[in-house]
Coordinates of C-alpha atoms in Angstrom, one line a residue:
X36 CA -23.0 31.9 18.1
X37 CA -19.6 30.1 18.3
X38 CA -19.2 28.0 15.5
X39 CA -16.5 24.7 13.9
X40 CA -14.7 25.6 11.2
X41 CA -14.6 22.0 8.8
X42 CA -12.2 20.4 8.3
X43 CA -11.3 20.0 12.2
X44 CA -8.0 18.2 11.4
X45 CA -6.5 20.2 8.2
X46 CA -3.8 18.7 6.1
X47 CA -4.0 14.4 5.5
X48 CA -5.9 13.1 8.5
X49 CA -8.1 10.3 7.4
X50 CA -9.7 7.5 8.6
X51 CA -11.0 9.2 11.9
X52 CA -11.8 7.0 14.7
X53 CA -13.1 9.0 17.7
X54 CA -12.9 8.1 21.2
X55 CA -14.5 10.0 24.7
X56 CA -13.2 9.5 28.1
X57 CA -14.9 11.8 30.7
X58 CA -14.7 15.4 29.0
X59 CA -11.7 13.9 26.6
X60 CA -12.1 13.6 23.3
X61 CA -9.5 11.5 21.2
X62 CA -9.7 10.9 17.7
X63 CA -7.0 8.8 15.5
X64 CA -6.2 8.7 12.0
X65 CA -4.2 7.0 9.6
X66 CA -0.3 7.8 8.7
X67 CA 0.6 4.9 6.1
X68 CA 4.1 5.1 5.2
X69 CA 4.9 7.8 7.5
X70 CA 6.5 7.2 11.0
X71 CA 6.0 7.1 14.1
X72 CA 2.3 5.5 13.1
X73 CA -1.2 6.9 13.7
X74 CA -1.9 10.3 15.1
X75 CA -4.0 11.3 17.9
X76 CA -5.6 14.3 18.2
X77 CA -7.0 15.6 21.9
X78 CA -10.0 18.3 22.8
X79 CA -12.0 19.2 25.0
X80 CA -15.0 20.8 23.1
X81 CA -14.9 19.1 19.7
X82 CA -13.5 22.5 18.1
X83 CA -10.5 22.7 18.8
X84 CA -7.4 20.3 18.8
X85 CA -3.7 19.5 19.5
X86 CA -1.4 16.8 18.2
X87 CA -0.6 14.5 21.5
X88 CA 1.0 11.3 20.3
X89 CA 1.9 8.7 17.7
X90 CA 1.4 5.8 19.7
X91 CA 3.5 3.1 16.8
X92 CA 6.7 4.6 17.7
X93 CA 9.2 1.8 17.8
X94 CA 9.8 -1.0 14.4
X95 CA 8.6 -3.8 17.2
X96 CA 5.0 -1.9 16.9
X97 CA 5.5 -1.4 13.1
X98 CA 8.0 -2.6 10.3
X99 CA 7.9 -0.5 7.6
X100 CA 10.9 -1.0 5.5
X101 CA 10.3 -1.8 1.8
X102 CA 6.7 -1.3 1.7
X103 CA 5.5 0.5 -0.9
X104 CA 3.8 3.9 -1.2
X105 CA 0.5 4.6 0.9
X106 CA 0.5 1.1 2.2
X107 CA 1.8 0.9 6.2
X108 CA -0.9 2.4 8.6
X109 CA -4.4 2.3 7.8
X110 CA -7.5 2.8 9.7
X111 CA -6.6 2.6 13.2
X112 CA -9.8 2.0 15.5
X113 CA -9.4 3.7 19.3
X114 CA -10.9 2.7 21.7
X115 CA -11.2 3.0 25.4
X116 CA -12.9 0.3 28.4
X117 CA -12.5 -0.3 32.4
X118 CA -9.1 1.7 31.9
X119 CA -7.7 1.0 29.2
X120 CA -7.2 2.4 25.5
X121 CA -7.3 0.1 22.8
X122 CA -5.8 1.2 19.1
X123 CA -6.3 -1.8 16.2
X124 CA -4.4 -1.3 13.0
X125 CA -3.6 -2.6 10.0
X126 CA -0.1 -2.7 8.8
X127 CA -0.1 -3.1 4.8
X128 CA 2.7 -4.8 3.3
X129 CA 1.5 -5.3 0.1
X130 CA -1.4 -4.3 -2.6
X131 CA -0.4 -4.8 -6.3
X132 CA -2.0 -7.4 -7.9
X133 CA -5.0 -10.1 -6.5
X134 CA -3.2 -11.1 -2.9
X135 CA -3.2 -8.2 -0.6
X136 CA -1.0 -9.1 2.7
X137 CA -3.0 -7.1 5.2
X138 CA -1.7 -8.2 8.8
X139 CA -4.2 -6.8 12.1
X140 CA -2.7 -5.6 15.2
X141 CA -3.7 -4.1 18.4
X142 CA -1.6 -2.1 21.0
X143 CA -3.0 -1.2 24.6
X144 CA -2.0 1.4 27.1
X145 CA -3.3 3.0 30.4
X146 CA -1.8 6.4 29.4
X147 CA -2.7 7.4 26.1
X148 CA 0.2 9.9 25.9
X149 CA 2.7 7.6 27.2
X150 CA 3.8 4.1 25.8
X151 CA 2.0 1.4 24.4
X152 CA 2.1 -2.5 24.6
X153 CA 3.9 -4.6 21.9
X154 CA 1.7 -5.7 19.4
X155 CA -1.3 -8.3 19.6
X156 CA -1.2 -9.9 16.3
X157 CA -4.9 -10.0 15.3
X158 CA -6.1 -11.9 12.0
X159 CA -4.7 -10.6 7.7
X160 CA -8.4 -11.4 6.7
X161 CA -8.8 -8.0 5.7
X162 CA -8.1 -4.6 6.7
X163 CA -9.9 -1.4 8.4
X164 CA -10.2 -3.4 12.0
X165 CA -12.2 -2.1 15.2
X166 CA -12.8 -3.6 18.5
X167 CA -16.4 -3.4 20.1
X168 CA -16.5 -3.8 23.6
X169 CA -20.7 -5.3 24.6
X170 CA -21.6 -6.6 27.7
X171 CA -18.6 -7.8 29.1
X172 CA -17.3 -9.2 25.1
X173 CA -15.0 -7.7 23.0
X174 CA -15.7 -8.1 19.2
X175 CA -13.2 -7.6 16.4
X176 CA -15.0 -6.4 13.4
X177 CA -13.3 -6.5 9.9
X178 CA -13.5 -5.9 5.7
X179 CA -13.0 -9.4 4.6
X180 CA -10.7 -9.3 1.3
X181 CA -11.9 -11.7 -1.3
X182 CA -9.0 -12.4 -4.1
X183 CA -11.9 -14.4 -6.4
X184 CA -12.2 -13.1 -9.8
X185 CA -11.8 -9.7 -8.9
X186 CA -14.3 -9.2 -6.2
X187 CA -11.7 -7.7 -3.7
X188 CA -14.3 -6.3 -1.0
X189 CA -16.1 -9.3 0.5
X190 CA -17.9 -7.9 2.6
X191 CA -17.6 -7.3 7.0
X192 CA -17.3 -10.1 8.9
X193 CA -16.7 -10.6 13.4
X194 CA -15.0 -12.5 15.7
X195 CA -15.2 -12.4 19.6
X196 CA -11.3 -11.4 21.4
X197 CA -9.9 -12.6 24.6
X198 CA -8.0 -10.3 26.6
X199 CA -7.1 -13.5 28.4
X200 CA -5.4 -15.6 25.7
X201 CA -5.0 -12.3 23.5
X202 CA -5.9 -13.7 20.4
X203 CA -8.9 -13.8 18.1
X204 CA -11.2 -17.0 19.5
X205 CA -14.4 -18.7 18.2
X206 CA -16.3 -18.8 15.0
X207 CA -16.0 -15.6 12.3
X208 CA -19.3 -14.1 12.1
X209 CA -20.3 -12.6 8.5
X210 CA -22.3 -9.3 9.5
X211 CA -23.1 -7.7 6.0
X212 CA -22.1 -7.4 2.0
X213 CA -23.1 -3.7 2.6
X214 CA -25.3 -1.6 0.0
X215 CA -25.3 -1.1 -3.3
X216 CA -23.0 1.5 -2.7
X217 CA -20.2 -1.3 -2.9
X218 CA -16.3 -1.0 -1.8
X219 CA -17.7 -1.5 1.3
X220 CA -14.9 -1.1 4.7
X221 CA -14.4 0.7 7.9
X222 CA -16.3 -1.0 10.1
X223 CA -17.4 0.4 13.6
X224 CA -20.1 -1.2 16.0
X225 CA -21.7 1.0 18.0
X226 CA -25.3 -0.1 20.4
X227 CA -27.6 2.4 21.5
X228 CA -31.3 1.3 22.8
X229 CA -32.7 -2.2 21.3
X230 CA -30.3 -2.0 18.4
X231 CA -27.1 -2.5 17.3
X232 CA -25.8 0.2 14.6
X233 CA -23.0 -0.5 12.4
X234 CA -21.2 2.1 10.4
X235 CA -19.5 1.7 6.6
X236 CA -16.9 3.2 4.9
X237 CA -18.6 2.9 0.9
X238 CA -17.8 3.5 -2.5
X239 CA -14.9 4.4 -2.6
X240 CA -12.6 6.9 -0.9
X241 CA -13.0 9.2 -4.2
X242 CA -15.7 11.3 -4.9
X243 CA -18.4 8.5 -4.9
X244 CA -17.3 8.2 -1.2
X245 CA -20.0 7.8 1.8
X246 CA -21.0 6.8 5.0
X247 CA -23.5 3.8 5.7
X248 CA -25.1 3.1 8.4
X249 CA -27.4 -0.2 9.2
X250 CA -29.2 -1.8 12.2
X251 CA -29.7 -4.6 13.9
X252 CA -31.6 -6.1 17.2
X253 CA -28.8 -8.6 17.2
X254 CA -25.2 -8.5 16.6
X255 CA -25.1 -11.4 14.1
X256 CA -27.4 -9.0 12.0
X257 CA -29.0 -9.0 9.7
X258 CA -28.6 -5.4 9.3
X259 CA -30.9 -3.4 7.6
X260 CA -29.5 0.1 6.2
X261 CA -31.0 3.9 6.8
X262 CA -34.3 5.0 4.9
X263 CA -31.8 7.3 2.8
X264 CA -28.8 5.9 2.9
X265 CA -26.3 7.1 2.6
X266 CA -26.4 9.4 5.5
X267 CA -23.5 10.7 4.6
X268 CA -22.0 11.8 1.3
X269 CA -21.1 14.7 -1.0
X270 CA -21.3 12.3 -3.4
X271 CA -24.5 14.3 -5.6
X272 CA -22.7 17.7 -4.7
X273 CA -20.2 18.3 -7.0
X274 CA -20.5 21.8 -6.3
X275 CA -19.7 21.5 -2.1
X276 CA -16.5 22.5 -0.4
X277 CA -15.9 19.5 1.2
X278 CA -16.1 16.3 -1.2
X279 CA -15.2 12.7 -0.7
X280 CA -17.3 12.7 2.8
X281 CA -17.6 9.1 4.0
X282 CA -15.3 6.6 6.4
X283 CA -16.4 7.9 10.0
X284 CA -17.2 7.0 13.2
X285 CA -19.3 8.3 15.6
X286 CA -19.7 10.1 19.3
X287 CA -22.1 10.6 22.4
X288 CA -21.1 14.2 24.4
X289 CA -21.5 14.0 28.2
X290 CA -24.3 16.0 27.7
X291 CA -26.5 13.4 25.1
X292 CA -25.3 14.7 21.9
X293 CA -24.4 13.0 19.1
X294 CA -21.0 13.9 15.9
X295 CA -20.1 11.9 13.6
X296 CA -16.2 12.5 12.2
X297 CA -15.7 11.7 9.2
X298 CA -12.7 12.1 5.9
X299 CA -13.2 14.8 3.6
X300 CA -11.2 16.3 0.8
X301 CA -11.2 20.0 -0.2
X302 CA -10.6 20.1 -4.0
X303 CA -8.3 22.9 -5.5
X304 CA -11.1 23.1 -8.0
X305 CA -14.5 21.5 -8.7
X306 CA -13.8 17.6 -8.8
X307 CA -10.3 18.4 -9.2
X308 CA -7.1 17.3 -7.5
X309 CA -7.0 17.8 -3.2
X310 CA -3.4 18.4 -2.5
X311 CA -4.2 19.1 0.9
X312 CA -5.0 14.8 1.0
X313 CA -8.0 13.5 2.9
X314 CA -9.1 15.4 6.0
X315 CA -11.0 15.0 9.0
X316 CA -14.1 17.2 9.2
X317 CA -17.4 16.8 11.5
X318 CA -20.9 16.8 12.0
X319 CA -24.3 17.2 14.2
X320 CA -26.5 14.6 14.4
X321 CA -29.8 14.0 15.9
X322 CA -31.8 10.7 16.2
X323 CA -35.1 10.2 14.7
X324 CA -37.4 7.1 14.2
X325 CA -34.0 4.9 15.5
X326 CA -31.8 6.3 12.9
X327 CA -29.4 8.9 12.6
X328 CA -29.6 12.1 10.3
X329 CA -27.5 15.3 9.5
X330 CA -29.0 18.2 12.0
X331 CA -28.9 20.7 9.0
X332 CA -30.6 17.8 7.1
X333 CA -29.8 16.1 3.6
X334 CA -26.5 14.4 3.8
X335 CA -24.1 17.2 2.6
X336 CA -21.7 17.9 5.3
X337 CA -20.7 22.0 5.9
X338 CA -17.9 23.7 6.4
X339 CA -19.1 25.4 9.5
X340 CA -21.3 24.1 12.1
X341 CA -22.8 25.3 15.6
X342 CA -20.4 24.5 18.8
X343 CA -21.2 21.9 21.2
X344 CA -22.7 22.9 24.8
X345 CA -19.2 22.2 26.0
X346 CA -16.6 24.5 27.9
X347 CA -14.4 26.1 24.9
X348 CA -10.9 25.0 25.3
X349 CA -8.8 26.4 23.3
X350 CA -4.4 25.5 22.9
X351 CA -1.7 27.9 22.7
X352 CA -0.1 27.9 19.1
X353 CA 3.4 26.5 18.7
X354 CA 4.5 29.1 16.6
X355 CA 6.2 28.7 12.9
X356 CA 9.7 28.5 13.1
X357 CA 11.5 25.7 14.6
X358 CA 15.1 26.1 15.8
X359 CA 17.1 22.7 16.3
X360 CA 18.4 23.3 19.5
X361 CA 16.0 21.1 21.1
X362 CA 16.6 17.3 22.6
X363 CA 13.8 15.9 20.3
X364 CA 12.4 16.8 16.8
X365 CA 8.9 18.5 17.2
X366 CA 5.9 16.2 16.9
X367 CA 4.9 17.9 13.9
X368 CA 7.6 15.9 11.5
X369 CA 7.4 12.4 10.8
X370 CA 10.4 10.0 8.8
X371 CA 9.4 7.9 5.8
X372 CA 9.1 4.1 6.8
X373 CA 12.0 4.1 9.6
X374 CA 12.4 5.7 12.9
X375 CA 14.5 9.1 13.6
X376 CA 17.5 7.5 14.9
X377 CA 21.0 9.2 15.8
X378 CA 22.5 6.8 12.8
X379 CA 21.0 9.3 10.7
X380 CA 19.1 12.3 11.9
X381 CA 21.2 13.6 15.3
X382 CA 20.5 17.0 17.4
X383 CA 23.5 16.0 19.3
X384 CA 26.2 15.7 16.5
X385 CA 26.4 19.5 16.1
X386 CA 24.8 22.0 19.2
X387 CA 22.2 23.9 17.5
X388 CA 21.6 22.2 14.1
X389 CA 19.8 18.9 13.1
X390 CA 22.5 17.1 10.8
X391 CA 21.0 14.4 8.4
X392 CA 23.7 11.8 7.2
X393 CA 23.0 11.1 3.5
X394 CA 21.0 8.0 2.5
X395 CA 19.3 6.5 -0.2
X396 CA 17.1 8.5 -3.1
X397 CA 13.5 10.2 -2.6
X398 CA 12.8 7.6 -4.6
X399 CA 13.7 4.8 -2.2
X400 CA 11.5 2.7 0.2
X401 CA 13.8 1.6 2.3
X402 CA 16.4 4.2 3.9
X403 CA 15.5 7.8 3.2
X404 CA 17.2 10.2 5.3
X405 CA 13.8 12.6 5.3
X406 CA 11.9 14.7 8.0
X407 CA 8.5 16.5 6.8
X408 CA 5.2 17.6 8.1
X409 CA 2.2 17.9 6.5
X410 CA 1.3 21.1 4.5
X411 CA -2.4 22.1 6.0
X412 CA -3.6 25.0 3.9
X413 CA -3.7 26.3 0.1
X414 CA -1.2 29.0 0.7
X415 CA 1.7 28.1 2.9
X416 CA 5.9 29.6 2.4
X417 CA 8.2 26.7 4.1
X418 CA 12.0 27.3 4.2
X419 CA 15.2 26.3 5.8
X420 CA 19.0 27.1 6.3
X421 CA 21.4 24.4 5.7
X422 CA 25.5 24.2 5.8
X423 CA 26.5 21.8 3.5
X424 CA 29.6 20.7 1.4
X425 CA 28.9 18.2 -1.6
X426 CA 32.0 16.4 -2.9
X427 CA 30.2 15.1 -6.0
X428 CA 27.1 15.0 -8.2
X429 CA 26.0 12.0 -5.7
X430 CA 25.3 14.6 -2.7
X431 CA 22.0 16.2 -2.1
X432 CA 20.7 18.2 0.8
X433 CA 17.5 20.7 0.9
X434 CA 13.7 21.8 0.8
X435 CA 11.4 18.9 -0.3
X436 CA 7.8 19.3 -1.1
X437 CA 7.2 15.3 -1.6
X438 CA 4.0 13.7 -2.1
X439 CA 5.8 9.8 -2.0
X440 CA 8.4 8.2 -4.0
X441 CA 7.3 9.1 -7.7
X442 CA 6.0 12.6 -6.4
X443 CA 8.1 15.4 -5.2
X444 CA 9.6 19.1 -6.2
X445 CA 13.1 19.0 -4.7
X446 CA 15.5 22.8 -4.5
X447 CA 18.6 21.3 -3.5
X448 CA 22.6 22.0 -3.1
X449 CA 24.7 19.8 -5.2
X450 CA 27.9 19.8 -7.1
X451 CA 29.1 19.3 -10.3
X452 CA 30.7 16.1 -11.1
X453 CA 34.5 16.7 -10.3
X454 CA 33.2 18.4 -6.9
X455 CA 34.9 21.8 -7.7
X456 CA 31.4 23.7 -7.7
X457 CA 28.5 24.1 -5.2
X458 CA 25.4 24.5 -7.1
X459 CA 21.7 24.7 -6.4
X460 CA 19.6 22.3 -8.8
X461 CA 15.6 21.8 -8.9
X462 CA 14.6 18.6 -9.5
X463 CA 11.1 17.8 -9.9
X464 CA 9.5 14.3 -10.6
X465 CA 6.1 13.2 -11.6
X466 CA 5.5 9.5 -12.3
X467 CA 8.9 8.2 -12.0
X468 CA 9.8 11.1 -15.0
X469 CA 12.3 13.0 -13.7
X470 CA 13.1 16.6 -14.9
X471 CA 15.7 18.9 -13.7
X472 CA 16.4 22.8 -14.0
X473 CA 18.8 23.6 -17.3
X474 CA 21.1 26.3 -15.7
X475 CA 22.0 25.5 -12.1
X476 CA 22.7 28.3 -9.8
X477 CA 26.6 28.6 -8.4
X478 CA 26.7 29.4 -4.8
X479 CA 30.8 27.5 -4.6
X480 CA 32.5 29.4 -1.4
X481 CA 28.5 30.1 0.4
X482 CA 28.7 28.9 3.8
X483 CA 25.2 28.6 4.6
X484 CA 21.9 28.4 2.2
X485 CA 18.5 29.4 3.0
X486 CA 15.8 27.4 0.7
X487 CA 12.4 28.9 0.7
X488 CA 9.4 27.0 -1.5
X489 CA 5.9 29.2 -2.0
X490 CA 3.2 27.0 -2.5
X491 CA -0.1 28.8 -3.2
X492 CA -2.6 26.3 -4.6
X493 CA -1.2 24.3 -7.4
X494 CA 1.7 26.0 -8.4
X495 CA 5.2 26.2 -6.5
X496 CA 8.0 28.6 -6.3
X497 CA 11.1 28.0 -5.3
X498 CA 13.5 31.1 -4.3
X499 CA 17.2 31.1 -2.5
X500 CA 19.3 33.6 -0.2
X501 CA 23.0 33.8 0.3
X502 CA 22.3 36.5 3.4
X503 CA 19.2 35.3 4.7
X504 CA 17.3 38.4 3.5
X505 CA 17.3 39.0 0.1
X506 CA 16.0 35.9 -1.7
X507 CA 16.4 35.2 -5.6
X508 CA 13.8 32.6 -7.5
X509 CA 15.6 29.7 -8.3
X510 CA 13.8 28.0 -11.7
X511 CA 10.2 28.1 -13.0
X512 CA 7.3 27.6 -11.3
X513 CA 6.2 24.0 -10.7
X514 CA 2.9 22.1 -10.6
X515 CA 1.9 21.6 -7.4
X516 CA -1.1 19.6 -7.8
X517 CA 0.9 16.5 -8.8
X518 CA 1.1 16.1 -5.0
X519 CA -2.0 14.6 -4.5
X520 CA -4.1 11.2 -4.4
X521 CA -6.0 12.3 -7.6
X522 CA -3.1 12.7 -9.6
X523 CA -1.5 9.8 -8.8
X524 CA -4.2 7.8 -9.2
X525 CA -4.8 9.1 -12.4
X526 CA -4.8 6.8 -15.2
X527 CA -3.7 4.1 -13.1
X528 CA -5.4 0.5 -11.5
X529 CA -8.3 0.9 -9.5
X530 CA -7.2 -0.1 -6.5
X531 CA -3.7 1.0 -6.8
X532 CA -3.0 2.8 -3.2
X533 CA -2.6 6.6 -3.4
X534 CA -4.0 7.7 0.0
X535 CA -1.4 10.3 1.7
X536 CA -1.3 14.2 1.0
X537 CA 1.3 16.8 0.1
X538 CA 4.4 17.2 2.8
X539 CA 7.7 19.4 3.1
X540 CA 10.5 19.0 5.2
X541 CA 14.5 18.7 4.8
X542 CA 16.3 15.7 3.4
X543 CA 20.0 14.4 2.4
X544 CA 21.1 12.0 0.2
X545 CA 24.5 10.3 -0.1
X546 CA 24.0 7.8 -3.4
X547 CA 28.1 6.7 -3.5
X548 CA 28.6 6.0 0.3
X549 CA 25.5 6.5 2.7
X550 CA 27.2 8.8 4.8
X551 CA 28.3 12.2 3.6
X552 CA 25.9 14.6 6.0
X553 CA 24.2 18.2 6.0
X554 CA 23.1 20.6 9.0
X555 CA 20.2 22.5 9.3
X556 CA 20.0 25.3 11.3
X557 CA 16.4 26.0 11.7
X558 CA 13.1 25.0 10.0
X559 CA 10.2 27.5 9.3
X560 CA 6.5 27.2 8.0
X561 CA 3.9 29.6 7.3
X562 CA 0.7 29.5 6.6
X563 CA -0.2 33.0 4.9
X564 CA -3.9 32.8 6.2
X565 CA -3.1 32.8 9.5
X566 CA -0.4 35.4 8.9
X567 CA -3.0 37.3 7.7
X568 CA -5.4 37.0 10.2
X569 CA -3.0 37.3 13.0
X570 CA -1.7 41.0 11.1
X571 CA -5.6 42.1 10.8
X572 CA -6.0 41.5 15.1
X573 CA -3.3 43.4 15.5
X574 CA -4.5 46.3 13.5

């Protein structure tokens, strides 16, 4: 029996929302801070996907300058009716404090992997938006935020749109407070026979996380919630490899079968810290009594499950390294906060390399001059070559494993402070606390650099080459597992936002002028599983 290996999106991918057109199957996820905004995942059998688009790819969709860490992008809600895709979003601006600024958008297209509209501005109620389309009606279906002594959830609450005047019309409808659960959000309407079936994201996208689901024979509720609720949840499992299950959505096959997708988080160890972020695993379900259950039964979601009675399709791999010799950066990298423009990430400046013109620090939320993709397993070697010629302690370029502003292990070429000496420096921050390696390495009169960072778990090596083949460790080894939600949470306010995952990619920094650059010649990353198994077919 062919079976799905969970997590089906590896590497941070929460928030699915899942979408079928025909034998299509679409699911987005959140991005937060990260640009272009939302990804969107395409199969054909349920196992087996391929990144396709970031639909929020120009500052008219989504301005992100200045706002802080794991705010941006959250819970985008596909859907698709008579034609047309529909993708609602919320674009955080801010989350410190009682007032949250949550503004709701939505952006429409005929051709999901083409462009999308400008933005519908929807309602800032609250955040975690869906549309419903029933009967000819669309529905808007929110969390409500409730700044009153603390309360913050408030419950989920609707209100009919017009396609025609494009705005939110007619009374808001409170649906449900949720269960006792609490931290109830993520919101999806869904009707299937006499009822209406509404799904919640609840307590908490941490380990008491879950997903709730309640009926209705009206829209307006009131909903009652599942026998066992919730239906969903690792919650009582401490013990299962995926944890923090909850925040879904759900899906009818062509054929009458039913998934639900949902976030999970695979821990480095028992309860511990998921540098990997929230992921996007999924489940067989099957109806009984009105109501629907796991397959396998409980509410513990596995790592493997049986394969759909669909067609396998499967996509050919894009391999590891990438060379910059392309017109366009791959798909795989995202910026922080800004789009890759030629002011300051150009494939045309120099034939053959990507060149990064220095900008602000890793800690900035403004104007980082950054490109990273996600890291997607526990073992993974990333590294780069890079010409570049510091003037002064103020210039930076190199290999960045970054989990956000306050987060990050940095092997980078510098100088020392009159300029006369090209060094290589580690610099590692965790909190804000920034430490940096005592003896730097002297590569004055090297042309070109390669910067290579081993990260196996939670701890991280960094390593250099001045030939390209024989490499030399460059400092100690670092503690990976900062780079993660739980860390960052740690210790700190509730609801303090801390929602991305681990990342590496290339970045430059200019701190005097803005403008000093670096080339890169190439970009490579390895995950040493796959290396593995793709040594072990051969033999």
């Amino acid at each position: 029996m062919s079976y799905i290996q969970n997590p089906i999106l590896k590497g941070f991918n929460p928030d699915p929302s899942i979408c079928r057109v025909g034998d299509d199957y679409f699911i987005a996820t959140s991005t937060f801070e990260w640009f272009p905004g939302v990804q969107i995942h395409h199969s054909k059998d349920l196992k087996n996907w391929r990144l396709v688009a970031r639909p929020l790819n120009r500052t008219s969709q989504l301005q992100m300058k200045g706002i802080p860490d794991s705010c941006g992008v959250w819970a985008p809600c596909l859907t698709y009716d008579n034609g047309v895709f529909y993708l609602v979003y919320t674009n955080v601006k801010s989350f410190d404090g009682v007032w949250k600024d949550t503004p709701n958008y939505m952006v429409t297209t005929t051709d999901i992997y083409g462009d999308w509209s400008e933005p519908i501005y929807l309602s800032s109620r609250g955040f975690d938006g869906s549309l419903f389309h029933d009967r000819g009606k669309k529905w808007y279906v929110s969390m409500l935020v409730d700044h009153r002594n603390g309360r913050f959830f408030g419950g989920i609450e609707m209100q009919e749109y017009d396609p025609l005047q494009k705005k939110l019309v007619g009374d808001v409808h409170y649906l449900t407070e949720g269960t006792d659960l609490g931290l109830t959000e993520g919101p999806h309407l869904y009707k299937r026979g006499d009822y209406y079936y509404i799904v919640l994201a609840e307590g908490g996208t941490e380990y008491g996380h879950a997903m709730s689901i309640g009926r209705s024979s009206s829209i307006f509720g009131p909903y009652e919630f599942h026998p066992k609720h919730p239906f969903i949840s690792a919650a009582e499992s401490e013990g299962n490899p995926l944890q923090k299950s909850g925040h879904g959505d759900l899906v009818e096959t062509q054929n009458g079968d039913w998934y639900a997708v949902f976030l999970v988080g695979r821990p480095l160890t028992t309860r511990g810290n998921c540098t990997l972020g929230r992921e996007t695993a999924i489940e067989e379900l099957e109806w009984k009594d009105g109501w629907p259950w796991l397959k396998s039964g409980g509410r513990v979601p596995r790592e493997r499950i049986p394969k759909p009675n669909l067609p396998e399709h499967t996509f050919s791999h894009n391999g590891s390294m990438v060379n910059f010799d392309a017109h366009m950066v791959p798909i795989e990298f995202q910026s922080l906060r800004i789009p890759m423009t030629e002011d300051w990430c150009s494939l045309t400046a120099r034939n053959g390399y990507l060149r990064l013109y220095g900008k602000e620090s890793l800690t900035s939320l403004h104007q980082q001059s950054l490109l990273a993709r996600r890291i997607q397993d526990f073992h993974i070697v990333a590294s780069t070559e890079v010409e570049f010629q510091p003037q002064n302690l103020h210039h930076m370029a190199g290999l960045v494993f970054y989990y956000n502003a306050g987060h990050y292990h940095y092997v980078c070429i510098t100088s020392n402070p009159d300029g006369s000496k090209k060094m290589l420096n580690v610099i590692s921050s965790d909190n804000y606390k920034m430490s940096f390696q005592e003896e730097l390495e002297d590569v004055t009169g090297v042309e070109s650099v390669v910067l290579k960072g081993e990260m196996n778990r939670e701890i991280l090596q960094f390593s250099c080459s001045t030939d390209g083949k024989t490499f030399k460790k460059i400092g100690r080894e670092l503690d990976a597992s900062i780079l993660s939600d739980d860390h960052v949470r740690d210790g700190r306010s509730r609801y303090r936002p801390a929602f991305t995952g681990s990342f590496v990619g290339i970045c430059c920094q200019d701190l005097a002028m803005n403008e000093h650059h670096a080339d890169f010649k190439w970009f490579d990353y390895q995950e040493i599983k796959y290396l593995q198994n793709q040594s072990n077919e051969k033999k």
